[in-house]
Amino acid sequence: MDDKIWRGLGVSAGRASGPTWYLKEFQADTRHETARNSSPEEELFRLQQAVTRTEQNLTALEEQVKAEQGEEVAQIFVAHKLLLSDPSFIGEAQERLQKGQLSAEQALQEVAGEAVKMLRSLEDPYFQERAVDVQDVLVHLLKNLQDVQEEGSDVFPKTGDYVVLADELTPAQTIALPKERVLGFIVRQGGKTSHTAILARTYGIPALVGVAKGWEDLTVQKWLELDGEEGWVRPTAVDHIAFADNGLREEEISSQNSALQGMILAANIGSPGDLPLVEKFKAQGIGLYRTEFLFMGGELPSEEEQVEAYRQVIAACAPQLTIIRTLDIGGDKKAPALQLPQEKNPFLGVRALRLTLRRPELFRQQLRAIWRAAASGPTAVMFPMIATLEELYQAKENLWVAREEVLQAGHSVGELQIGMMIEIPSAAWLADKFAANVDFFSIGTNDLTQYMLAVDRENTDLVELYQPYHPAVLGMIARVSQAALQRGIWTGVCGEAGGDALLAPFFKAVGIKELSMAPGSLAKVRTTLGKLALSPEESEALVDSVLSCASTAEVKEALELFHSEQIV
């Protein structure tokens, strides 16, 4: 066996070994374009059609990813759509077409090439890595210009597990790959903040990037082993066993779970297709089952289709709890089949529970499906976007009506815990009143942060203000947890902050019972909390040190100091 070893930047921890599959860069067919006889007006029209279709493609990807993986990952495609309205990109291509002698393909490739060259010349690694955004959007545009079908899972081998190599791996390509059969990623370009890195960590796939030196030699290897933490890759014999490993043995996970002292680390999922990741990272149940994926198509799901989708997850996770969130559509999530009206301010409009209460048959159909599926194992139902007690009362009334409808139809029902999401400041402030009417709270930190700080979480110009570390947000979380404890119910966190290892000790200290997160985040949070043994006095001191802060920067400094002193 060759002793050769390649070095790169480890961006997603774990080791993998297996056969290789090389995802080659898309090449547009421009051979006939230089001889085009079409007018500048015709080329401008073709370009505009491609821009429209590309925006539709990216919106569909954004909605799919948002429903399945959450908001943080979906923001990748929001940023891509912004490029379509950038005058220095599409606008510049249009200007070149107006001068004549270029096809739409050629104009786009010229402008994109110049933008990529400029971004890669900058010293800031973040801007260097945005070059792949330009290239990803370019590929979408070129495919739409030439009516080329999206590539991804259709070109991936039909059977077997593989280590994927790519010169640059775009978000769309990554989403299209069957993640359960991807052992690892090796990418020639990119850094820690690249989309490849973010997605690899989200899916818990070992990955290293920036493997430029000796790349051509690497791509011809038939079988490779890689370490996504130390950042190396080497050839291995083809008769080795293929594997992907997040670095923890079964006994280590069991030991760490015991050290959590009753705290539960659960997974956020978007469909039954996420179950392999739940098993891979040993989640202790499902803390958030997003049901929106069922409603994103051109037709609404039947009750039977919903029962099957819920039952698969509940049965697979039993005897651990599965928490099913009722339909959370509206605001930033669209469902064509529901024909929702456009709103001037959708985040403050008819969304989530507000929508389902206005469409009782849609709501009760989902609730009937949940009651029926609950017979397969421990289940909870969770209502999103509650602002008033009256809304909670209406939701529970529909829940009990649905139960009677199931029984009258001759179906069996299971037992349900009843919970609500704390996402709106009014619900957080009245937590003690709400706690008397539910079995648990689950804090959705994404919306709670947005509404607490009056920051649109999708506005990239305000990203520095959208801070889950803000002391006001953390103070409200502490208040909610305390109100729940006093009423004898438990509280979980299921927003993006639930998978933040830096915040995990604070959540534990304020009495949070469950943290639910993307499966790929479980290993890091489990390791952090597994090393932590807090006395009541130490918990109180940590909470006091955080809540006495006056700014986000102070909070981060306090948490980092705690980690350096206590996480050993």
PDB file of C-alpha atoms in Angstrom, residues 407-539:
ATOM      1  CA  LEU A 407     -62.533   6.579  17.948  1.00  0.00           C
ATOM      2  CA  GLN A 408     -65.828   6.976  16.105  1.00  0.00           C
ATOM      3  CA  ALA A 409     -64.085   5.858  12.901  1.00  0.00           C
ATOM      4  CA  GLY A 410     -63.018   2.644  14.651  1.00  0.00           C
ATOM      5  CA  HIS A 411     -59.308   3.381  14.963  1.00  0.00           C
ATOM      6  CA  SER A 412     -57.215   2.943  18.087  1.00  0.00           C
ATOM      7  CA  VAL A 413     -55.457   5.908  19.672  1.00  0.00           C
ATOM      8  CA  GLY A 414     -52.304   6.237  21.722  1.00  0.00           C
ATOM      9  CA  GLU A 415     -51.459   8.465  24.650  1.00  0.00           C
ATOM     10  CA  LEU A 416     -50.207  11.977  23.957  1.00  0.00           C
ATOM     11  CA  GLN A 417     -48.185  14.444  25.933  1.00  0.00           C
ATOM     12  CA  ILE A 418     -49.337  17.968  25.071  1.00  0.00           C
ATOM     13  CA  GLY A 419     -46.782  20.717  24.648  1.00  0.00           C
ATOM     14  CA  MET A 420     -46.374  24.156  23.165  1.00  0.00           C
ATOM     15  CA  MET A 421     -43.529  26.111  21.669  1.00  0.00           C
ATOM     16  CA  ILE A 422     -42.349  29.248  23.414  1.00  0.00           C
ATOM     17  CA  GLU A 423     -41.474  31.534  20.516  1.00  0.00           C
ATOM     18  CA  ILE A 424     -43.353  34.756  21.231  1.00  0.00           C
ATOM     19  CA  PRO A 425     -42.418  37.110  24.101  1.00  0.00           C
ATOM     20  CA  SER A 426     -46.004  37.220  25.373  1.00  0.00           C
ATOM     21  CA  ALA A 427     -45.982  33.434  25.850  1.00  0.00           C
ATOM     22  CA  ALA A 428     -42.595  33.587  27.555  1.00  0.00           C
ATOM     23  CA  TRP A 429     -43.782  36.344  29.890  1.00  0.00           C
ATOM     24  CA  LEU A 430     -46.925  34.376  30.815  1.00  0.00           C
ATOM     25  CA  ALA A 431     -45.105  31.046  31.049  1.00  0.00           C
ATOM     26  CA  ASP A 432     -46.450  30.317  34.532  1.00  0.00           C
ATOM     27  CA  LYS A 433     -50.043  30.618  33.212  1.00  0.00           C
ATOM     28  CA  PHE A 434     -49.356  28.452  30.169  1.00  0.00           C
ATOM     29  CA  ALA A 435     -47.529  25.854  32.285  1.00  0.00           C
ATOM     30  CA  ALA A 436     -50.772  25.005  34.075  1.00  0.00           C
ATOM     31  CA  ASN A 437     -52.264  23.844  30.754  1.00  0.00           C
ATOM     32  CA  VAL A 438     -49.530  21.727  29.096  1.00  0.00           C
ATOM     33  CA  ASP A 439     -47.151  18.885  29.885  1.00  0.00           C
ATOM     34  CA  PHE A 440     -44.029  20.606  28.555  1.00  0.00           C
ATOM     35  CA  PHE A 441     -42.554  23.659  26.847  1.00  0.00           C
ATOM     36  CA  SER A 442     -40.171  23.654  23.914  1.00  0.00           C
ATOM     37  CA  ILE A 443     -38.349  26.937  23.326  1.00  0.00           C
ATOM     38  CA  GLY A 444     -37.933  27.824  19.657  1.00  0.00           C
ATOM     39  CA  THR A 445     -34.898  30.074  19.918  1.00  0.00           C
ATOM     40  CA  ASN A 446     -34.995  31.114  16.248  1.00  0.00           C
ATOM     41  CA  ASP A 447     -38.316  32.921  16.455  1.00  0.00           C
ATOM     42  CA  LEU A 448     -37.919  33.927  20.100  1.00  0.00           C
ATOM     43  CA  THR A 449     -34.690  35.725  19.193  1.00  0.00           C
ATOM     44  CA  GLN A 450     -36.329  37.344  16.174  1.00  0.00           C
ATOM     45  CA  TYR A 451     -39.320  38.632  18.110  1.00  0.00           C
ATOM     46  CA  MET A 452     -37.394  39.615  21.237  1.00  0.00           C
ATOM     47  CA  LEU A 453     -34.885  41.704  19.288  1.00  0.00           C
ATOM     48  CA  ALA A 454     -37.195  42.912  16.469  1.00  0.00           C
ATOM     49  CA  VAL A 455     -34.789  41.488  13.861  1.00  0.00           C
ATOM     50  CA  ASP A 456     -35.884  39.728  10.684  1.00  0.00           C
ATOM     51  CA  ARG A 457     -33.726  36.623  10.824  1.00  0.00           C
ATOM     52  CA  GLU A 458     -33.656  36.451   7.004  1.00  0.00           C
ATOM     53  CA  ASN A 459     -32.316  39.983   6.597  1.00  0.00           C
ATOM     54  CA  THR A 460     -28.631  39.534   5.856  1.00  0.00           C
ATOM     55  CA  ASP A 461     -27.987  43.226   6.571  1.00  0.00           C
ATOM     56  CA  LEU A 462     -28.973  42.666  10.209  1.00  0.00           C
ATOM     57  CA  VAL A 463     -27.119  39.429  10.853  1.00  0.00           C
ATOM     58  CA  GLU A 464     -24.990  41.026  13.587  1.00  0.00           C
ATOM     59  CA  LEU A 465     -28.163  41.925  15.536  1.00  0.00           C
ATOM     60  CA  TYR A 466     -29.734  38.481  15.330  1.00  0.00           C
ATOM     61  CA  GLN A 467     -28.016  37.011  18.385  1.00  0.00           C
ATOM     62  CA  PRO A 468     -29.290  34.069  20.485  1.00  0.00           C
ATOM     63  CA  TYR A 469     -26.469  35.010  22.919  1.00  0.00           C
ATOM     64  CA  HIS A 470     -28.209  38.301  23.696  1.00  0.00           C
ATOM     65  CA  PRO A 471     -28.672  38.559  27.480  1.00  0.00           C
ATOM     66  CA  ALA A 472     -32.354  39.481  27.050  1.00  0.00           C
ATOM     67  CA  VAL A 473     -32.999  36.278  25.085  1.00  0.00           C
ATOM     68  CA  LEU A 474     -31.131  34.107  27.586  1.00  0.00           C
ATOM     69  CA  GLY A 475     -32.850  35.892  30.478  1.00  0.00           C
ATOM     70  CA  MET A 476     -36.244  35.063  28.977  1.00  0.00           C
ATOM     71  CA  ILE A 477     -35.223  31.423  28.525  1.00  0.00           C
ATOM     72  CA  ALA A 478     -34.208  31.269  32.186  1.00  0.00           C
ATOM     73  CA  ARG A 479     -37.565  32.793  33.161  1.00  0.00           C
ATOM     74  CA  VAL A 480     -39.507  30.212  31.136  1.00  0.00           C
ATOM     75  CA  SER A 481     -37.551  27.300  32.577  1.00  0.00           C
ATOM     76  CA  GLN A 482     -38.066  28.539  36.128  1.00  0.00           C
ATOM     77  CA  ALA A 483     -41.826  28.933  35.598  1.00  0.00           C
ATOM     78  CA  ALA A 484     -42.004  25.382  34.218  1.00  0.00           C
ATOM     79  CA  LEU A 485     -40.089  23.920  37.150  1.00  0.00           C
ATOM     80  CA  GLN A 486     -42.371  25.660  39.627  1.00  0.00           C
ATOM     81  CA  ARG A 487     -45.400  24.128  37.900  1.00  0.00           C
ATOM     82  CA  GLY A 488     -43.808  20.676  37.711  1.00  0.00           C
ATOM     83  CA  ILE A 489     -43.434  20.440  33.921  1.00  0.00           C
ATOM     84  CA  TRP A 490     -40.262  20.141  31.827  1.00  0.00           C
ATOM     85  CA  THR A 491     -38.727  22.451  29.227  1.00  0.00           C
ATOM     86  CA  GLY A 492     -36.739  21.715  26.075  1.00  0.00           C
ATOM     87  CA  VAL A 493     -34.896  23.852  23.531  1.00  0.00           C
ATOM     88  CA  CYS A 494     -35.409  22.957  19.870  1.00  0.00           C
ATOM     89  CA  GLY A 495     -34.150  26.022  17.987  1.00  0.00           C
ATOM     90  CA  GLU A 496     -30.698  26.311  16.429  1.00  0.00           C
ATOM     91  CA  ALA A 497     -29.265  27.292  19.823  1.00  0.00           C
ATOM     92  CA  GLY A 498     -30.134  23.811  21.106  1.00  0.00           C
ATOM     93  CA  GLY A 499     -27.155  22.439  19.162  1.00  0.00           C
ATOM     94  CA  ASP A 500     -24.707  25.096  20.362  1.00  0.00           C
ATOM     95  CA  ALA A 501     -22.136  23.444  22.632  1.00  0.00           C
ATOM     96  CA  LEU A 502     -21.107  26.827  24.043  1.00  0.00           C
ATOM     97  CA  LEU A 503     -24.643  27.449  25.345  1.00  0.00           C
ATOM     98  CA  ALA A 504     -25.302  23.875  26.516  1.00  0.00           C
ATOM     99  CA  PRO A 505     -23.924  24.305  30.081  1.00  0.00           C
ATOM    100  CA  PHE A 506     -26.059  27.438  30.567  1.00  0.00           C
ATOM    101  CA  PHE A 507     -29.170  25.569  29.446  1.00  0.00           C
ATOM    102  CA  LYS A 508     -28.367  22.760  31.845  1.00  0.00           C
ATOM    103  CA  ALA A 509     -27.772  25.241  34.671  1.00  0.00           C
ATOM    104  CA  VAL A 510     -31.182  26.921  34.228  1.00  0.00           C
ATOM    105  CA  GLY A 511     -32.970  23.577  34.390  1.00  0.00           C
ATOM    106  CA  ILE A 512     -33.597  22.759  30.720  1.00  0.00           C
ATOM    107  CA  LYS A 513     -34.455  19.051  30.496  1.00  0.00           C
ATOM    108  CA  GLU A 514     -34.002  18.440  26.765  1.00  0.00           C
ATOM    109  CA  LEU A 515     -31.857  19.861  23.975  1.00  0.00           C
ATOM    110  CA  SER A 516     -32.970  18.977  20.451  1.00  0.00           C
ATOM    111  CA  MET A 517     -30.747  19.672  17.461  1.00  0.00           C
ATOM    112  CA  ALA A 518     -29.601  18.644  14.000  1.00  0.00           C
ATOM    113  CA  PRO A 519     -28.275  15.064  14.344  1.00  0.00           C
ATOM    114  CA  GLY A 520     -24.785  16.131  13.284  1.00  0.00           C
ATOM    115  CA  SER A 521     -24.519  18.414  16.336  1.00  0.00           C
ATOM    116  CA  LEU A 522     -25.252  15.680  18.879  1.00  0.00           C
ATOM    117  CA  ALA A 523     -21.699  14.371  19.234  1.00  0.00           C
ATOM    118  CA  LYS A 524     -20.172  17.740  20.163  1.00  0.00           C
ATOM    119  CA  VAL A 525     -22.922  18.699  22.603  1.00  0.00           C
ATOM    120  CA  ARG A 526     -22.891  15.229  24.172  1.00  0.00           C
ATOM    121  CA  THR A 527     -19.124  15.396  24.629  1.00  0.00           C
ATOM    122  CA  THR A 528     -19.342  18.858  26.214  1.00  0.00           C
ATOM    123  CA  LEU A 529     -22.097  17.964  28.674  1.00  0.00           C
ATOM    124  CA  GLY A 530     -20.560  14.536  29.358  1.00  0.00           C
ATOM    125  CA  LYS A 531     -17.507  16.295  30.806  1.00  0.00           C
ATOM    126  CA  LEU A 532     -19.592  18.620  32.962  1.00  0.00           C
ATOM    127  CA  ALA A 533     -20.509  18.043  36.598  1.00  0.00           C
ATOM    128  CA  LEU A 534     -22.229  21.116  38.031  1.00  0.00           C
ATOM    129  CA  SER A 535     -23.142  21.480  41.684  1.00  0.00           C
ATOM    130  CA  PRO A 536     -26.202  23.631  42.492  1.00  0.00           C
ATOM    131  CA  GLU A 537     -23.863  26.416  43.600  1.00  0.00           C
ATOM    132  CA  GLU A 538     -21.856  26.234  40.366  1.00  0.00           C
ATOM    133  CA  SER A 539     -25.056  26.262  38.301  1.00  0.00           C
TER     134      SER A 539
END
